[in-house]
Short mmCIF file of C-alpha atoms in Angstrom, two decimals:
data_model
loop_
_atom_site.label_atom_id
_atom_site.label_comp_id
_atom_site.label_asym_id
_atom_site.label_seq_id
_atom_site.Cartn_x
_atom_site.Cartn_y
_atom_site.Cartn_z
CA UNK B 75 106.13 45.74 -8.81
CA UNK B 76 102.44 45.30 -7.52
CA UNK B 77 101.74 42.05 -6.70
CA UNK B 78 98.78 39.53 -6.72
CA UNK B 79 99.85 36.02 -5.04
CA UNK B 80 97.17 32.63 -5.68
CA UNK B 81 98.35 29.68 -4.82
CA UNK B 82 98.36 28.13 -8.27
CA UNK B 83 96.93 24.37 -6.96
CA UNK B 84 95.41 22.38 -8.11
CA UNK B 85 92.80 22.39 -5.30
CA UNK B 86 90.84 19.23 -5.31
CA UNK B 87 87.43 19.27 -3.03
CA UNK B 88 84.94 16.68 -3.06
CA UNK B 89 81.69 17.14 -4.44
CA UNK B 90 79.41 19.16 -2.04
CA UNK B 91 82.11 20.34 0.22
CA UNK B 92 83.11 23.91 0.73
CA UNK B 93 85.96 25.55 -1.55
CA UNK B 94 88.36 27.88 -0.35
CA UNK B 95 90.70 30.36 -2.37
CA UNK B 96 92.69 32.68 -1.53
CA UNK B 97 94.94 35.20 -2.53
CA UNK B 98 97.26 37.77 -0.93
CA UNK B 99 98.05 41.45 -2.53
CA UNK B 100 101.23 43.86 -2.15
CA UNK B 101 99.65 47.16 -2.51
CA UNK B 102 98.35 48.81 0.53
CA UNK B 103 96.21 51.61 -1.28
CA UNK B 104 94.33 48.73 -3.49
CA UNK B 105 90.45 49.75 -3.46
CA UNK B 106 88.65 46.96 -5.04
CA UNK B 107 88.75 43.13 -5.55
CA UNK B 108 87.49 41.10 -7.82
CA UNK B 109 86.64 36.89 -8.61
CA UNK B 110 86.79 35.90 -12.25
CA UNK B 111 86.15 31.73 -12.86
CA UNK B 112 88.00 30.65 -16.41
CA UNK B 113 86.83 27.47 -17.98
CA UNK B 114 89.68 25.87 -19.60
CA UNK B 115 89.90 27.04 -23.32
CA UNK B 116 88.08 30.17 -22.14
CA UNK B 117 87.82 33.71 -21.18
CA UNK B 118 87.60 34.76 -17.52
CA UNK B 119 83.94 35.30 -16.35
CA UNK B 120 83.63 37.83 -13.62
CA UNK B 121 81.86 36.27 -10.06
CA UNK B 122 82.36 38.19 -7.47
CA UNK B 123 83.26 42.14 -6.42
CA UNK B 124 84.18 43.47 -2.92
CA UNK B 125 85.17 46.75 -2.24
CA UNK B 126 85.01 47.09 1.89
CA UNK B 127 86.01 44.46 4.61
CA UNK B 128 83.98 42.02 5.65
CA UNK B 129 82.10 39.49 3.57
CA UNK B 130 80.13 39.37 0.52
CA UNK B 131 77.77 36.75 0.01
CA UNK B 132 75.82 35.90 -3.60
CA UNK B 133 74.27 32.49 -3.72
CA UNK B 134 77.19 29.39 -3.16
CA UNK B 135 79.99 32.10 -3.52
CA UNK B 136 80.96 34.55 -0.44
CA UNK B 137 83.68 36.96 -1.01
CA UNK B 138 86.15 37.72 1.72
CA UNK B 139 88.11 41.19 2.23
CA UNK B 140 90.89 42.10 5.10
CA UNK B 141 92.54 44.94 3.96
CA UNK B 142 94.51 45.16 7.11
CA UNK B 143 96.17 41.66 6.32
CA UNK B 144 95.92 42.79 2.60
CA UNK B 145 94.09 39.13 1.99
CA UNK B 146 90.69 38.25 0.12
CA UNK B 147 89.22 34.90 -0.40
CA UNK B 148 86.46 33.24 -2.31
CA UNK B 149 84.30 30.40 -0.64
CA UNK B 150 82.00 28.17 -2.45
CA UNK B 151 80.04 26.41 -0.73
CA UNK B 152 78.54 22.86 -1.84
CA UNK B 153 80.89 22.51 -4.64
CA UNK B 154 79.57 21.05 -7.83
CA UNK B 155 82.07 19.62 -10.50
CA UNK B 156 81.05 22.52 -12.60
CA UNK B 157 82.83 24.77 -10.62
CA UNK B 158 85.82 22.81 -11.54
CA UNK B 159 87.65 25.78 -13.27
CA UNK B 160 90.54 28.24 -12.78
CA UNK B 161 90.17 31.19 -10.26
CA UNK B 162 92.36 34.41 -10.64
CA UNK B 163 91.83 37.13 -8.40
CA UNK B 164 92.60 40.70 -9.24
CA UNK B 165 93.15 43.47 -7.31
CA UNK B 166 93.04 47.63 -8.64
CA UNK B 167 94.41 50.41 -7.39
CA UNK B 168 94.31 53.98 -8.54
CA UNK B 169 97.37 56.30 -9.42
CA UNK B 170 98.23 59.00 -11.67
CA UNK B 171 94.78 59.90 -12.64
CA UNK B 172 93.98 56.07 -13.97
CA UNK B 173 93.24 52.90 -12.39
CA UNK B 174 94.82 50.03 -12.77
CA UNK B 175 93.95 46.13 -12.21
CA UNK B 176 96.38 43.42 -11.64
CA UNK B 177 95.75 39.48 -12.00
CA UNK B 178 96.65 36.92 -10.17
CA UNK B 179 97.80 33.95 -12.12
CA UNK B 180 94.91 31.97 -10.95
CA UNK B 181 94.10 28.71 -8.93
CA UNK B 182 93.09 25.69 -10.07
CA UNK B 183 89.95 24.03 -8.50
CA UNK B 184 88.68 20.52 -9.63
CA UNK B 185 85.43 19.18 -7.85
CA UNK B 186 85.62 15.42 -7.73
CA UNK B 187 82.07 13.85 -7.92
CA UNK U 280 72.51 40.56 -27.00
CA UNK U 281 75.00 42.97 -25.80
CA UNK U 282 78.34 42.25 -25.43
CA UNK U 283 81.91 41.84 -26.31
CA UNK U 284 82.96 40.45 -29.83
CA UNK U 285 86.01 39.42 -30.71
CA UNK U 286 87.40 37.74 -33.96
CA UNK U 287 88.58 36.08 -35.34
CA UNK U 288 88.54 33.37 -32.60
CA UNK U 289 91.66 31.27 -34.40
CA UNK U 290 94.31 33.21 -36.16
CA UNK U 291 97.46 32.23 -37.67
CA UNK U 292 100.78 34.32 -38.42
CA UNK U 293 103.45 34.46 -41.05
CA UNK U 294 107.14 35.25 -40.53
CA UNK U 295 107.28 39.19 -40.77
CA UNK U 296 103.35 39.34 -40.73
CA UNK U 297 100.92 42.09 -39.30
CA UNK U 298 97.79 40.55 -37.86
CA UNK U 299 94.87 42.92 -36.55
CA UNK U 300 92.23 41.17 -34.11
CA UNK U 301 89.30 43.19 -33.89
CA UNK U 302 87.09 43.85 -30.28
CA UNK U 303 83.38 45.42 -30.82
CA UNK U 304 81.39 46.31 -27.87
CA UNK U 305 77.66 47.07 -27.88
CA UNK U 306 77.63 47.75 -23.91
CA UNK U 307 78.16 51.45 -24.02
CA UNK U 308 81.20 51.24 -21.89
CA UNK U 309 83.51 54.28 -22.06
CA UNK U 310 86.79 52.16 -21.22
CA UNK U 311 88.20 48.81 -23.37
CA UNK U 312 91.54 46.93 -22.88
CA UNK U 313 93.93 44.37 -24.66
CA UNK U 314 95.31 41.68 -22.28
CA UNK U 315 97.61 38.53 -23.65
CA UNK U 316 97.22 35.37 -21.08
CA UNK U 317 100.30 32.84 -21.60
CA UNK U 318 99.99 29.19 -21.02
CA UNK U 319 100.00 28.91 -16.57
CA UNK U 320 100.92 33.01 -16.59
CA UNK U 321 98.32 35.89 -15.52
CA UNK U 322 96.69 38.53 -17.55
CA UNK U 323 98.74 41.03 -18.97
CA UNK U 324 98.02 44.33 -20.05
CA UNK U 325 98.95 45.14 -23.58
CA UNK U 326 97.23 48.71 -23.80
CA UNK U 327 93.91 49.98 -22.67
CA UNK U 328 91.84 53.07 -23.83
CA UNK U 329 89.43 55.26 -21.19
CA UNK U 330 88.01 57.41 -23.91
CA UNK U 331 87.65 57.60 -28.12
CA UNK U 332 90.74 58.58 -29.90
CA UNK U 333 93.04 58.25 -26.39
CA UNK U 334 94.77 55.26 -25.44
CA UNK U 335 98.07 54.18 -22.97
CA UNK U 336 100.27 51.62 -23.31
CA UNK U 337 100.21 49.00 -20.32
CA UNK U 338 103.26 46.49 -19.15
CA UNK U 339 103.78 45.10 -22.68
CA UNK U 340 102.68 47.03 -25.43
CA UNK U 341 106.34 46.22 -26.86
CA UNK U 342 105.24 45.03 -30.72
CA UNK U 343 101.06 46.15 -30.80
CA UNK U 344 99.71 48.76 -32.01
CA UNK U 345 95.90 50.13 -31.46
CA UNK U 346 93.36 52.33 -32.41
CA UNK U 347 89.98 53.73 -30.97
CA UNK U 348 88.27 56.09 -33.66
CA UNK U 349 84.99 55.06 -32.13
CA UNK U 350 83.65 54.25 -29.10
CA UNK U 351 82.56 50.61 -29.91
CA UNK U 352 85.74 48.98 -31.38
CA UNK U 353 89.11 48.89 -30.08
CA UNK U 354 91.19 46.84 -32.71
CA UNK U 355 94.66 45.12 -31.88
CA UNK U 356 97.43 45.04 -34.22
CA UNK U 357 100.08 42.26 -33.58
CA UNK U 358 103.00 43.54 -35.48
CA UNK U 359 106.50 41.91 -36.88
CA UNK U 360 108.56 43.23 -33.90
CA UNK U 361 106.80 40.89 -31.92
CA UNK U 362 108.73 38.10 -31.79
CA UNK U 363 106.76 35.70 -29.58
CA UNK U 364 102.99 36.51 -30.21
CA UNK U 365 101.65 33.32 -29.91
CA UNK U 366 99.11 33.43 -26.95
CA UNK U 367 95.32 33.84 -26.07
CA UNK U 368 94.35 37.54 -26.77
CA UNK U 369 91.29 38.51 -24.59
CA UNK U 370 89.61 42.43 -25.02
CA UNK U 371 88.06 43.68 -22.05
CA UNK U 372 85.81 46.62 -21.46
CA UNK U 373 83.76 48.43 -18.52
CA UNK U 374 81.37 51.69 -18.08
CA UNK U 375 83.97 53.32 -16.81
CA UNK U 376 88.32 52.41 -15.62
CA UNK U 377 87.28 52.06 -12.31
CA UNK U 378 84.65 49.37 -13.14
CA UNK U 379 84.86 45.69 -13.58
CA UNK U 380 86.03 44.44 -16.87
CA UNK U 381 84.19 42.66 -18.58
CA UNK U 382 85.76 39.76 -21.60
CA UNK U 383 85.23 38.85 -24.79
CA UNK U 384 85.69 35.15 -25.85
CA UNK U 385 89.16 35.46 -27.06
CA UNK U 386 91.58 35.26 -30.14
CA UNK U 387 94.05 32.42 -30.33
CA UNK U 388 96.87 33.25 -32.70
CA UNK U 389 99.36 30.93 -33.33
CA UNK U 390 102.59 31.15 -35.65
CA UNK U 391 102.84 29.25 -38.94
#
């Protein structure tokens, strides 16, 4: 079974502080990684993609990939209590001619103001 | 606006009901998916279809039933032999399987 491991929280930052998520992944040949943010009551909205190591910056969020510790993370940075949300990280690997993505089952962030 | 459509948003089941949710896409993607989310649990991957008139079954297709005549719709049918349906149904598609998914805004059946 291919896993996706988040640390289901809740993670509580203080307004304007820097958040950071993680999440771990059990399949060495994964190929790309992906942020969604859920709102409670709603569907996941995709944030971030990474696909090589290193990071991935786009405006308060930077993406984190180290496939050799088979760990990415998500940073946001001056943390506004509407980022207060749900975080699930998925991770997709390829096999037998289709791809396939797996979810984590998400963190939960609250920004206190 | 393009995007992902799904409906209704609030759906309710009888005892030895069929219930269809529909999913309609206006994006032009080539690849759409069913996922159920439980209460504190991850996605999970009811079936997902890469091309019109194919589709695969995913980790729990135990119960549903689809369909993909065309390209734009990619209906769910939650059937009697699923004995514990009630959950938030989210459709996902992308340009192609090895794309990011995109979601629609859900259907939350429930049993009566």
């Amino acid at each position: 079974q291919k896993e996706v491991e988040q640390n289901s929280g809740p993670l509580s930052v203080p307004e304007g502080a820097i958040a950071s998520l993680n999440c771990t992944y059990s399949d060495r040949v994964s190929q790309s990684f992906f942020w969604y943010r859920q709102y409670s009551g709603k569907s996941p909205e995709l944030i971030m993609s990474i696909y090589s190591n290193g990071d991935k910056e786009d405006g308060r969020f930077t993406a984190q990939l180290n496939k050799a510790s088979q760990y990415v993370s998500l940073l946001i940075r001056d943390s506004q209590p509407s980022d207060s949300a749900t975080y699930l990280c998925a991770v997709m690997r390829s096999g037998a001619g289709s791809y396939q993505l797996t979810f984590g089952k998400g963190t939960k962030l609250s920004v206190i103001p | 606006d393009g995007g992902i459509t799904q409906s209704p948003k609030y759906l309710f089941r009888k005892e030895g009901q069929n219930v269809t949710l529909s999913c309609e896409q206006n994006l032009n993607h080539d690849a759409m998916y069913w996922y159920r989310q439980d209460p504190g649990q991850g996605l999970r991957l009811i079936y997902y279809s890469q091309i019109v008139n194919d589709f695969q079954k995913g980790d729990i297709a135990e119960g549903y039933s689809v369909s993909r005549e065309k390209k734009e719709s990619f209906p769910l049918t939650v059937t009697s032999a699923q004995k514990n349906p009630t959950a938030f149904y989210l459709c996902a598609s992308s340009i192609r399987q090895n794309q990011p998914q995109h979601f629609g805004d859900g259907t939350r059946l429930s049993i009566l």
